[in-house]
Amino acid sequence: MSDKALAAQLKREVERRRTFGIISHPDAGKTTLTEKLLLFGGAIHMAGSIKAKKAARHATSDWMTIEKERGISVTSSVMKFEYDGYEVNLLDTPGHQDFSEDTYRVLTAVDSALMVIDSVKGVETQTKKLMDVCRMRDTPIMTFINKLDRDGRTPFELLDDIEQSLSIECAPMTWPIGMGKLFQGVFDLRNNLIRFFDAQGGKSTRPKEAVVVKGIDDPTLDEHLGAQAAAELRTEIELLEGAGYPFDEKRYLSGEQTPVFFGSAVNNFGVRELLEAFLRHAPAPMPRKAETREVSPLEEQFSGVVFKIQANMDPAHRDRIAFLRVCSGRFNRGMKARHQRTGKDMLLHNAIIFMAQDRAGVEEAWPGDIIGIPNHGALRIGDTLCGKEPLRFLGIPHFAPENFRRVVLKNPFKAKQLDKGLSQLTEEGAIQLFRPASGRDLVLGAVGVLQFDVIAARLAAEYDVDVLLEPMGIAAVRWIDSDDKDAFARLEREYASSMVTDADGHPAMTFASEWRLEKAVEDWPQVRFLTAREV
Ligand code: G4P
């Protein structure tokens, strides 16, 4: 292919790609929404397929299930589908008990996110955490307020909740007409359309097709909705015009505003409109910062960054799959790429691409796509693969863990194996390890507690080491850094017993309570206490 033809194809492929994740608190409806999106995309053919996997995952959390689940989650953690000429990559951000650092890192590989909010519950804790991560990179976010078929909070309360709790402007794109039993549908504010709700399986006599009205004052509104509902809708929209924000694509793209849609995922109501607006407004693959410069997806030189490792899919082979997001250029099967960290070339002949229910060998991939590269430990989280020009992508962070365990070795003669196991699992990003400056107990840190079960089980199965992971009196850890060498040395002296280093040798400090952490931040203004550290 000539350079010109490649450049043209690259541009086309980039423009039609959308790579995103769904963020939500457990039970808000992420799985249901995912399934509806995949049905639209023709990536699955039967409602219930994704739910069945989820049910299997939550049945028990013993090791066998975790192990079995890995087989499933690799295939379902990236879902690719086509819709209306777009190539969509939906990255799963595990919620629930398996909430972990993976969840955070996946968000570094997307260009935008969909946020699902339960209309009964409003903004919940996990949503807040995930939103904080999105904010680190100003990720654009579209919002779907779900479960309008239930009696929830009023739309005004919900918008206010989002604006207050998440500090983001809301721009409603649709407006609900009633809710719960009285839910009639939504008014499409930009196109002056009424879309009627029809509970799936219900015997509604409503027209399935949306009707166009001449604005909110159109008298036919009364015929369609009934006089009272029409009057209420008019009052609400009048209020909204005074108080709400109109949609502004620029503000959405810079992460300052979220367009809001109302609907009911389980009834497949409002999902198509959400998908279509999403494809139209959400960003195509964006440039990405490397150490030396910003890399545009349109550059012909191939590059990509590893954001997740799934290890030991097959315990007999100790294989790992590195999930790589293509950042620029075209990927071809069998191509060579430079492994930036080691400086060696890697032959990429057996990379795989993930489909909703399957995975397949990949012949070709473009910026925004996620490919899986089987390897035996050569690739780590944060690694860059690139062409001749050495590049190192930034922005795959370690997040300060929130849960801590002391490692107790059952058989002291296995210290060497333990060391090896822990260092490999740490490299893989499965857990974080902190070594105390004084004292011998190794400290494991995790964002989600399920990570500990996985680590203990994997140490036993893969390294033949039995450990106990005991709770300990640590409430928080922060990486520490300061330009004031004297102050830093004083802090280290005064809190010698709280000083630790992470697996890469970076200094950090542990705290017995949130209060102590706050106090340290207050007392030591010369020192930075960091919640995230770039890999
Ligand atoms: P999650 O992935 O965010 O955890 O949520 P999930 O989709 O599993 O949905 C959580 C529950 O909410 C499910 O009920 C689901 O059916 C229900 N749900 C999703 N969308 C809607 C909606 O628009 N309206 C109503 N009323 N419910 C909705 P469940 O009882 O946990 O499971 P199921 O047995 O009903 O599938």
XYZ file of C-alpha atoms and ligand atoms in Angstrom:
571
model
C 0.000 0.000 0.000
C 1.347 3.440 -0.869
C 2.011 5.872 1.945
C -0.817 8.039 0.727
C -3.305 5.198 0.605
C -2.246 4.059 4.078
C -2.638 7.582 5.447
C -6.140 7.812 3.973
C -7.166 4.438 5.332
C -5.672 5.233 8.729
C -7.720 8.423 8.891
C -10.915 6.565 7.946
C -10.320 3.802 10.454
C -9.509 6.211 13.272
C -12.551 8.385 12.621
C -14.952 5.474 12.815
C -13.587 4.010 16.034
C -15.029 4.583 19.494
C -13.295 3.028 22.481
C -15.102 3.423 25.767
C -15.960 1.946 29.151
C -19.098 1.970 31.279
C -18.796 3.254 34.804
C -21.411 2.662 37.470
C -22.074 1.437 40.957
C -22.992 -2.274 41.166
C -26.646 -2.929 40.303
C -27.227 0.340 38.478
C -27.667 -1.637 35.263
C -24.268 -1.790 33.564
C -24.598 -5.435 32.565
C -28.093 -4.900 31.231
C -27.054 -1.848 29.250
C -23.978 -3.642 27.891
C -26.162 -6.459 26.713
C -28.581 -4.125 24.934
C -25.708 -2.322 23.237
C -24.244 -5.618 22.060
C -27.630 -6.723 20.754
C -27.853 -3.534 18.694
C -24.370 -4.170 17.415
C -25.296 -7.727 16.465
C -22.341 -8.900 18.561
C -24.623 -11.207 20.516
C -27.912 -12.615 19.394
C -29.631 -13.547 22.568
C -30.589 -11.444 25.530
C -29.273 -13.075 28.666
C -25.855 -14.186 27.423
C -23.929 -11.532 29.278
C -26.133 -11.833 32.348
C -25.510 -15.564 32.483
C -21.784 -14.942 32.700
C -22.293 -12.391 35.407
C -24.400 -14.834 37.405
C -21.674 -17.444 37.113
C -19.166 -14.934 38.359
C -21.095 -14.068 41.463
C -22.194 -17.556 42.374
C -19.274 -18.100 44.726
C -15.940 -16.467 45.021
C -13.758 -19.483 45.651
C -10.638 -20.048 43.651
C -12.177 -22.394 41.115
C -14.702 -19.782 40.184
C -12.073 -17.129 39.920
C -10.031 -19.435 37.759
C -12.943 -20.365 35.559
C -13.964 -16.793 35.371
C -10.617 -15.826 33.917
C -11.421 -17.794 30.837
C -14.641 -15.883 30.506
C -13.397 -12.485 31.490
C -10.641 -12.413 28.938
C -13.132 -12.818 26.190
C -15.688 -10.527 27.696
C -13.376 -7.849 29.024
C -13.168 -6.256 25.590
C -16.263 -6.343 23.434
C -16.033 -5.274 19.871
C -19.006 -4.571 17.672
C -20.032 -2.625 14.610
C -22.943 -0.263 14.388
C -23.883 2.058 11.573
C -20.388 2.000 10.123
C -18.674 2.567 13.481
C -16.238 0.115 15.065
C -16.992 0.119 18.747
C -14.673 -1.228 21.438
C -16.413 -1.550 24.779
C -13.984 -2.248 27.607
C -15.401 -3.915 30.668
C -14.559 -2.245 33.936
C -15.252 -4.897 36.538
C -17.338 -3.631 39.409
C -18.617 -5.466 42.450
C -16.369 -7.642 44.558
C -13.816 -7.983 41.810
C -13.327 -4.255 41.811
C -9.597 -3.784 41.600
C -6.754 -1.853 40.110
C -7.650 -3.353 36.765
C -10.799 -1.301 36.822
C -8.802 1.879 37.132
C -6.245 0.956 34.527
C -8.871 0.026 31.980
C -10.092 3.596 32.190
C -6.681 4.804 31.047
C -7.224 2.914 27.790
C -10.570 4.463 26.811
C -11.325 7.712 25.025
C -14.644 8.266 26.759
C -17.061 6.722 29.228
C -20.750 6.084 29.753
C -21.981 6.554 33.281
C -25.047 4.636 34.443
C -26.995 6.022 37.386
C -29.875 4.276 39.120
C -32.757 6.748 39.251
C -33.817 5.448 42.635
C -30.404 5.636 44.259
C -28.717 8.539 42.529
C -24.927 8.883 42.610
C -23.293 6.093 44.655
C -19.783 5.545 46.054
C -18.265 3.464 43.265
C -19.474 5.946 40.677
C -17.650 8.678 42.549
C -14.407 6.732 42.667
C -14.541 5.887 38.979
C -15.406 9.452 38.134
C -12.297 10.638 39.997
C -10.226 8.387 37.769
C -11.914 9.708 34.631
C -11.226 13.204 35.788
C -7.473 12.587 35.915
C -7.515 12.561 32.126
C -10.600 14.746 31.553
C -12.349 11.771 29.950
C -15.633 12.836 28.315
C -18.637 11.229 29.994
C -22.157 10.622 28.800
C -24.801 9.793 31.399
C -27.678 7.328 31.271
C -30.165 7.606 34.106
C -31.659 4.149 34.337
C -34.755 2.463 35.781
C -37.270 5.198 34.997
C -39.919 2.488 35.150
C -39.458 2.646 38.921
C -40.478 5.396 41.277
C -37.218 7.170 41.764
C -36.016 10.651 42.492
C -37.289 13.524 40.405
C -35.194 14.385 37.363
C -34.273 17.727 38.918
C -33.030 16.021 42.077
C -31.000 13.578 40.011
C -29.335 16.282 37.946
C -28.596 18.250 41.072
C -27.100 15.165 42.703
C -24.797 14.559 39.718
C -23.729 18.196 39.584
C -23.075 18.413 43.330
C -21.521 14.992 43.953
C -19.487 14.738 40.784
C -18.813 18.407 40.058
C -19.865 18.236 36.441
C -22.455 20.240 34.501
C -25.473 18.285 33.268
C -26.981 18.894 29.848
C -30.226 16.904 29.587
C -30.756 15.601 26.052
C -34.093 13.980 26.877
C -36.603 14.624 29.635
C -38.712 11.945 31.309
C -42.494 12.147 31.165
C -43.626 10.788 34.520
C -41.926 7.846 36.179
C -42.661 4.476 37.748
C -46.156 3.305 36.857
C -46.860 6.668 35.279
C -43.774 6.634 33.083
C -44.920 7.506 29.568
C -41.623 8.007 27.816
C -39.209 10.826 27.173
C -39.305 14.126 25.395
C -36.330 14.527 23.093
C -35.388 18.121 23.854
C -33.262 18.709 20.797
C -35.544 17.191 18.193
C -38.966 17.921 19.726
C -39.924 14.282 19.658
C -41.994 12.250 22.065
C -40.709 8.710 22.427
C -43.238 6.420 24.033
C -42.293 3.902 26.641
C -43.525 0.407 26.102
C -42.571 -2.021 28.838
C -41.117 -5.033 27.080
C -43.574 -7.807 27.086
C -46.299 -5.425 28.236
C -49.536 -5.009 26.303
C -49.266 -1.308 25.779
C -51.505 0.268 23.178
C -49.161 3.164 22.672
C -47.731 3.900 19.280
C -44.270 2.378 19.043
C -43.069 5.138 16.775
C -42.008 8.449 18.176
C -44.102 11.465 17.231
C -42.771 14.838 16.270
C -44.407 17.860 17.831
C -43.915 21.524 17.156
C -42.191 22.268 20.407
C -43.419 22.005 23.926
C -46.414 24.339 23.366
C -47.881 22.201 20.606
C -51.499 21.405 21.664
C -51.223 17.832 20.316
C -49.012 17.149 23.319
C -52.199 17.064 25.425
C -53.727 14.432 23.169
C -50.669 12.265 23.306
C -49.911 12.515 27.010
C -53.106 13.645 28.664
C -53.675 17.195 29.847
C -52.112 16.803 33.271
C -48.900 15.100 32.154
C -48.560 17.592 29.294
C -48.953 20.513 31.705
C -46.373 19.034 34.075
C -43.949 18.478 31.249
C -44.358 22.090 30.102
C -43.697 23.431 33.596
C -40.633 21.267 34.014
C -39.150 22.208 30.685
C -39.747 25.863 31.384
C -37.894 25.462 34.673
C -35.142 23.592 32.907
C -34.687 26.323 30.346
C -34.044 28.757 33.154
C -31.763 26.489 35.168
C -30.180 23.827 32.956
C -27.198 23.877 30.644
C -27.660 23.472 26.912
C -25.555 20.766 25.311
C -22.145 22.061 24.320
C -19.984 19.529 22.491
C -16.757 21.292 23.400
C -17.573 21.235 27.098
C -18.528 17.576 26.823
C -15.260 16.739 25.081
C -13.232 18.571 27.709
C -14.967 16.658 30.513
C -16.725 19.706 31.953
C -20.237 18.751 30.911
C -22.126 15.488 30.696
C -25.047 15.016 28.300
C -27.815 13.182 30.159
C -30.289 10.616 28.800
C -33.165 9.014 30.675
C -34.368 5.482 30.055
C -34.831 1.930 31.173
C -32.148 -0.506 30.106
C -34.043 -3.659 30.964
C -36.925 -2.488 28.779
C -34.502 -1.415 26.084
C -35.904 2.071 26.303
C -33.680 5.022 25.491
C -30.716 2.795 24.681
C -30.693 3.274 20.921
C -30.865 7.068 21.277
C -28.014 6.916 23.757
C -25.926 4.747 21.428
C -26.573 6.973 18.430
C -25.767 10.184 20.273
C -22.723 8.515 21.718
C -21.379 7.462 18.324
C -22.009 10.896 16.924
C -20.462 12.983 19.699
C -17.971 10.777 21.552
C -14.357 11.261 20.582
C -12.533 9.039 18.109
C -9.153 7.769 19.344
C -7.248 10.703 20.727
C -3.573 11.630 20.778
C -1.657 10.234 23.680
C 1.178 11.662 25.712
C 4.561 9.990 25.536
C 7.596 11.046 27.507
C 9.118 13.016 24.653
C 6.025 14.255 22.812
C 2.350 13.706 22.060
C 1.620 10.897 19.598
C -1.258 11.298 17.150
C -3.255 8.193 16.198
C -2.812 9.271 12.579
C 0.931 8.716 12.620
C 1.826 5.829 10.367
C 4.384 4.393 12.742
C 2.718 1.714 14.886
C 2.682 2.217 18.642
C 0.705 0.883 21.580
C 0.659 0.650 25.357
C -0.006 -2.297 27.689
C -2.668 -1.447 30.277
C -3.634 -4.830 31.639
C -2.152 -8.277 32.057
C -4.181 -11.419 32.404
C -1.906 -14.157 33.649
C -1.780 -17.914 33.688
C -4.770 -18.559 31.533
C -3.284 -21.955 31.116
C -1.443 -22.887 34.344
C 0.615 -25.524 32.533
C 2.235 -22.908 30.357
C 2.494 -19.888 32.612
C 1.302 -17.783 29.739
C 0.133 -14.263 30.073
C -1.917 -12.085 27.813
C -0.962 -8.448 27.668
C -3.800 -6.144 26.637
C -2.395 -3.496 24.383
C -4.196 -0.439 23.195
C -3.092 0.548 19.725
C -2.201 4.259 19.903
C -1.007 4.989 16.369
C -0.484 3.407 12.984
C -1.592 0.037 11.717
C -1.001 -3.294 13.384
C -0.452 -6.290 11.088
C -0.138 -9.895 12.025
C 3.488 -10.945 12.090
C 4.876 -7.441 12.349
C 7.870 -6.585 14.485
C 7.696 -3.910 17.119
C 10.299 -2.438 19.407
C 9.801 -3.216 23.089
C 10.723 0.158 24.487
C 11.750 -0.956 27.997
C 14.158 -3.672 26.864
C 15.111 -2.187 23.509
C 14.500 -5.573 21.845
C 12.282 -6.301 18.871
C 9.197 -8.448 19.430
C 7.564 -10.509 16.738
C 3.811 -10.124 17.038
C 2.530 -13.157 15.211
C -0.081 -14.562 17.531
C -1.914 -11.515 18.816
C -5.619 -11.929 19.342
C -8.585 -9.636 19.094
C -11.539 -9.896 21.422
C -15.089 -10.316 20.292
C -18.108 -10.294 22.558
C -18.176 -14.051 22.989
C -15.054 -15.191 21.321
C -11.517 -14.327 20.499
C -9.788 -14.703 17.216
C -6.401 -14.211 15.627
C -6.023 -10.651 14.542
C -4.800 -9.784 11.058
C -5.028 -6.056 11.356
C -5.820 -3.505 14.036
C -6.057 0.272 14.165
C -5.753 2.990 16.801
C -8.375 2.544 19.489
C -8.416 -1.250 19.068
C -7.319 -3.532 21.864
C -5.215 -6.542 21.009
C -4.087 -9.345 23.277
C -0.447 -10.414 23.056
C 0.434 -13.787 24.580
C 3.863 -13.685 26.223
C 5.810 -15.290 29.051
C 6.438 -12.242 31.167
C 8.222 -10.031 28.636
C 5.419 -7.468 28.761
C 4.443 -5.528 31.857
C 1.800 -2.967 32.596
C 2.818 0.405 31.219
C 5.142 -1.039 28.545
C 5.202 0.630 25.152
C 5.598 -1.154 21.828
C 6.652 1.151 19.037
C 8.517 1.568 15.758
C 11.986 2.970 15.186
C 11.491 6.114 17.204
C 11.717 5.229 20.886
C 8.505 6.249 22.643
C 7.339 5.747 26.180
C 3.671 6.377 26.867
C 2.719 7.971 30.140
C -0.365 7.708 32.238
C -0.844 4.146 33.487
C -0.916 4.809 37.205
C -0.594 2.757 40.350
C -3.347 3.810 42.699
C -2.790 3.957 46.418
C -4.291 0.715 47.748
C -7.072 0.898 50.295
C -6.737 -2.570 51.809
C -3.681 -4.056 53.459
C -2.487 -7.477 54.562
C 0.620 -8.763 56.279
C 2.197 -11.771 54.549
C 2.851 -14.693 56.874
C 4.762 -17.564 55.347
C 3.587 -20.949 56.627
C 6.824 -22.727 55.742
C 9.840 -20.480 56.390
C 11.998 -22.476 53.960
C 9.922 -21.174 51.094
C 11.055 -17.563 51.464
C 12.779 -17.609 48.081
C 9.724 -18.897 46.212
C 7.597 -16.338 48.017
C 9.911 -13.595 46.887
C 9.812 -14.775 43.308
C 6.043 -15.202 43.320
C 5.384 -11.829 44.835
C 7.735 -10.020 42.530
C 6.151 -11.615 39.449
C 2.619 -10.956 40.640
C 3.564 -7.385 41.422
C 5.041 -6.867 37.974
C 1.857 -8.170 36.513
C -0.055 -5.557 38.486
C -2.097 -8.147 40.378
C -1.113 -6.689 43.748
C 1.129 -4.023 45.259
C 3.979 -4.884 47.550
C 5.526 -2.604 50.160
C 8.687 -3.358 52.084
C 9.047 -1.721 55.484
C 12.204 0.294 56.097
C 12.424 -1.397 59.490
C 10.852 -4.681 60.532
C 10.358 -7.742 58.383
C 6.688 -8.050 57.543
C 5.935 -7.535 53.890
C 2.826 -5.476 53.299
C 0.452 -6.279 50.453
C -1.841 -3.554 49.246
C -4.912 -3.862 47.049
C -7.674 -1.640 45.814
C -10.198 -4.492 46.069
C -10.054 -7.207 48.732
C -10.736 -9.982 46.254
C -7.209 -9.363 44.971
C -5.913 -10.943 48.219
C -7.833 -14.192 47.664
C -6.496 -14.359 44.165
C -2.917 -13.767 45.329
C -3.026 -16.393 48.079
C -4.549 -18.924 45.698
C -2.072 -18.160 42.959
C 0.949 -18.317 45.286
C -0.180 -21.788 46.278
C -1.058 -23.021 42.796
C 1.724 -21.483 40.770
C 4.610 -21.125 43.212
C 3.839 -23.825 45.740
C 3.890 -21.356 48.625
C 1.277 -21.305 51.356
C 0.737 -17.973 53.015
C -1.632 -16.406 55.460
C -2.648 -12.874 54.656
C -3.492 -11.196 57.943
C -5.288 -7.912 58.398
C -3.087 -5.203 59.873
C -3.458 -1.756 61.343
C -2.935 0.276 58.205
C -5.705 2.468 56.863
C -3.902 4.253 54.067
C -0.635 4.540 52.197
C 0.712 7.479 50.210
C 3.756 7.843 48.028
C 5.873 10.676 49.364
C 7.980 13.196 47.573
C 9.428 16.607 48.348
C 11.725 19.270 46.911
C 12.787 20.120 50.452
C 15.407 17.462 51.225
C 15.728 18.479 54.895
C 12.009 18.288 55.569
C 11.860 14.925 53.817
C 14.715 13.550 55.929
C 13.056 14.833 59.101
C 9.772 13.153 58.167
C 11.598 9.887 57.506
C 13.327 10.079 60.883
C 10.254 11.017 62.874
C 8.083 8.347 61.295
C 10.713 5.667 60.708
C 8.318 2.862 61.594
C 5.774 4.056 58.995
C 8.212 4.253 56.111
C 7.977 1.692 53.319
C 9.181 1.354 49.743
C 7.111 -0.004 46.881
C 8.238 -2.764 44.532
C 10.100 -0.250 42.368
C 11.875 1.296 45.354
C 9.773 4.459 45.607
C 9.328 5.772 49.137
C 5.874 5.696 50.681
C 4.360 6.118 54.110
C 1.650 4.147 55.906
C -1.033 5.612 58.174
C -3.003 3.938 60.931
C -6.064 6.085 60.254
C -7.473 8.626 57.839
C -7.142 11.162 60.605
C -3.392 10.608 60.863
C -3.077 10.975 57.141
C -4.962 14.271 57.186
C -2.827 15.481 60.047
C 0.401 14.608 58.231
C -0.776 16.453 55.126
C -1.501 19.461 57.308
C 1.730 19.291 59.340
C 4.085 18.697 56.417
C 3.196 21.189 53.696
C 6.660 20.727 52.158
C 5.909 17.078 51.417
C 3.618 15.739 48.685
C 1.441 12.786 49.722
C 0.435 11.134 46.464
C -2.552 8.857 45.826
C -1.320 7.735 42.415
C 2.057 6.992 40.933
C 2.718 6.513 37.271
C 4.194 3.168 36.313
P -24.848 -4.048 37.171
O -24.227 -4.749 36.014
O -24.651 -2.572 37.136
O -24.498 -4.631 38.496
O -26.441 -4.190 37.044
P -27.374 -5.192 36.235
O -27.404 -4.843 34.808
O -27.054 -6.587 36.599
O -28.769 -4.775 36.851
C -29.064 -4.876 38.226
C -30.526 -5.170 38.426
O -31.297 -4.068 37.926
C -31.006 -6.379 37.661
O -32.026 -6.974 38.440
C -31.615 -5.788 36.415
O -32.573 -6.610 35.815
C -32.224 -4.530 36.974
N -32.438 -3.486 35.959
C -31.607 -3.078 34.968
N -32.172 -2.100 34.240
C -33.391 -1.874 34.781
C -34.470 -0.985 34.457
O -34.426 -0.204 33.519
N -35.563 -1.054 35.270
C -35.661 -1.920 36.316
N -36.776 -1.897 37.022
N -34.679 -2.784 36.641
C -33.553 -2.759 35.875
P -31.786 -8.285 39.271
O -33.035 -8.551 40.003
O -30.529 -8.169 40.050
O -31.507 -9.327 38.176
P -32.542 -9.989 37.170
O -32.743 -11.311 37.750
O -33.746 -9.135 37.121
O -31.831 -10.010 35.869
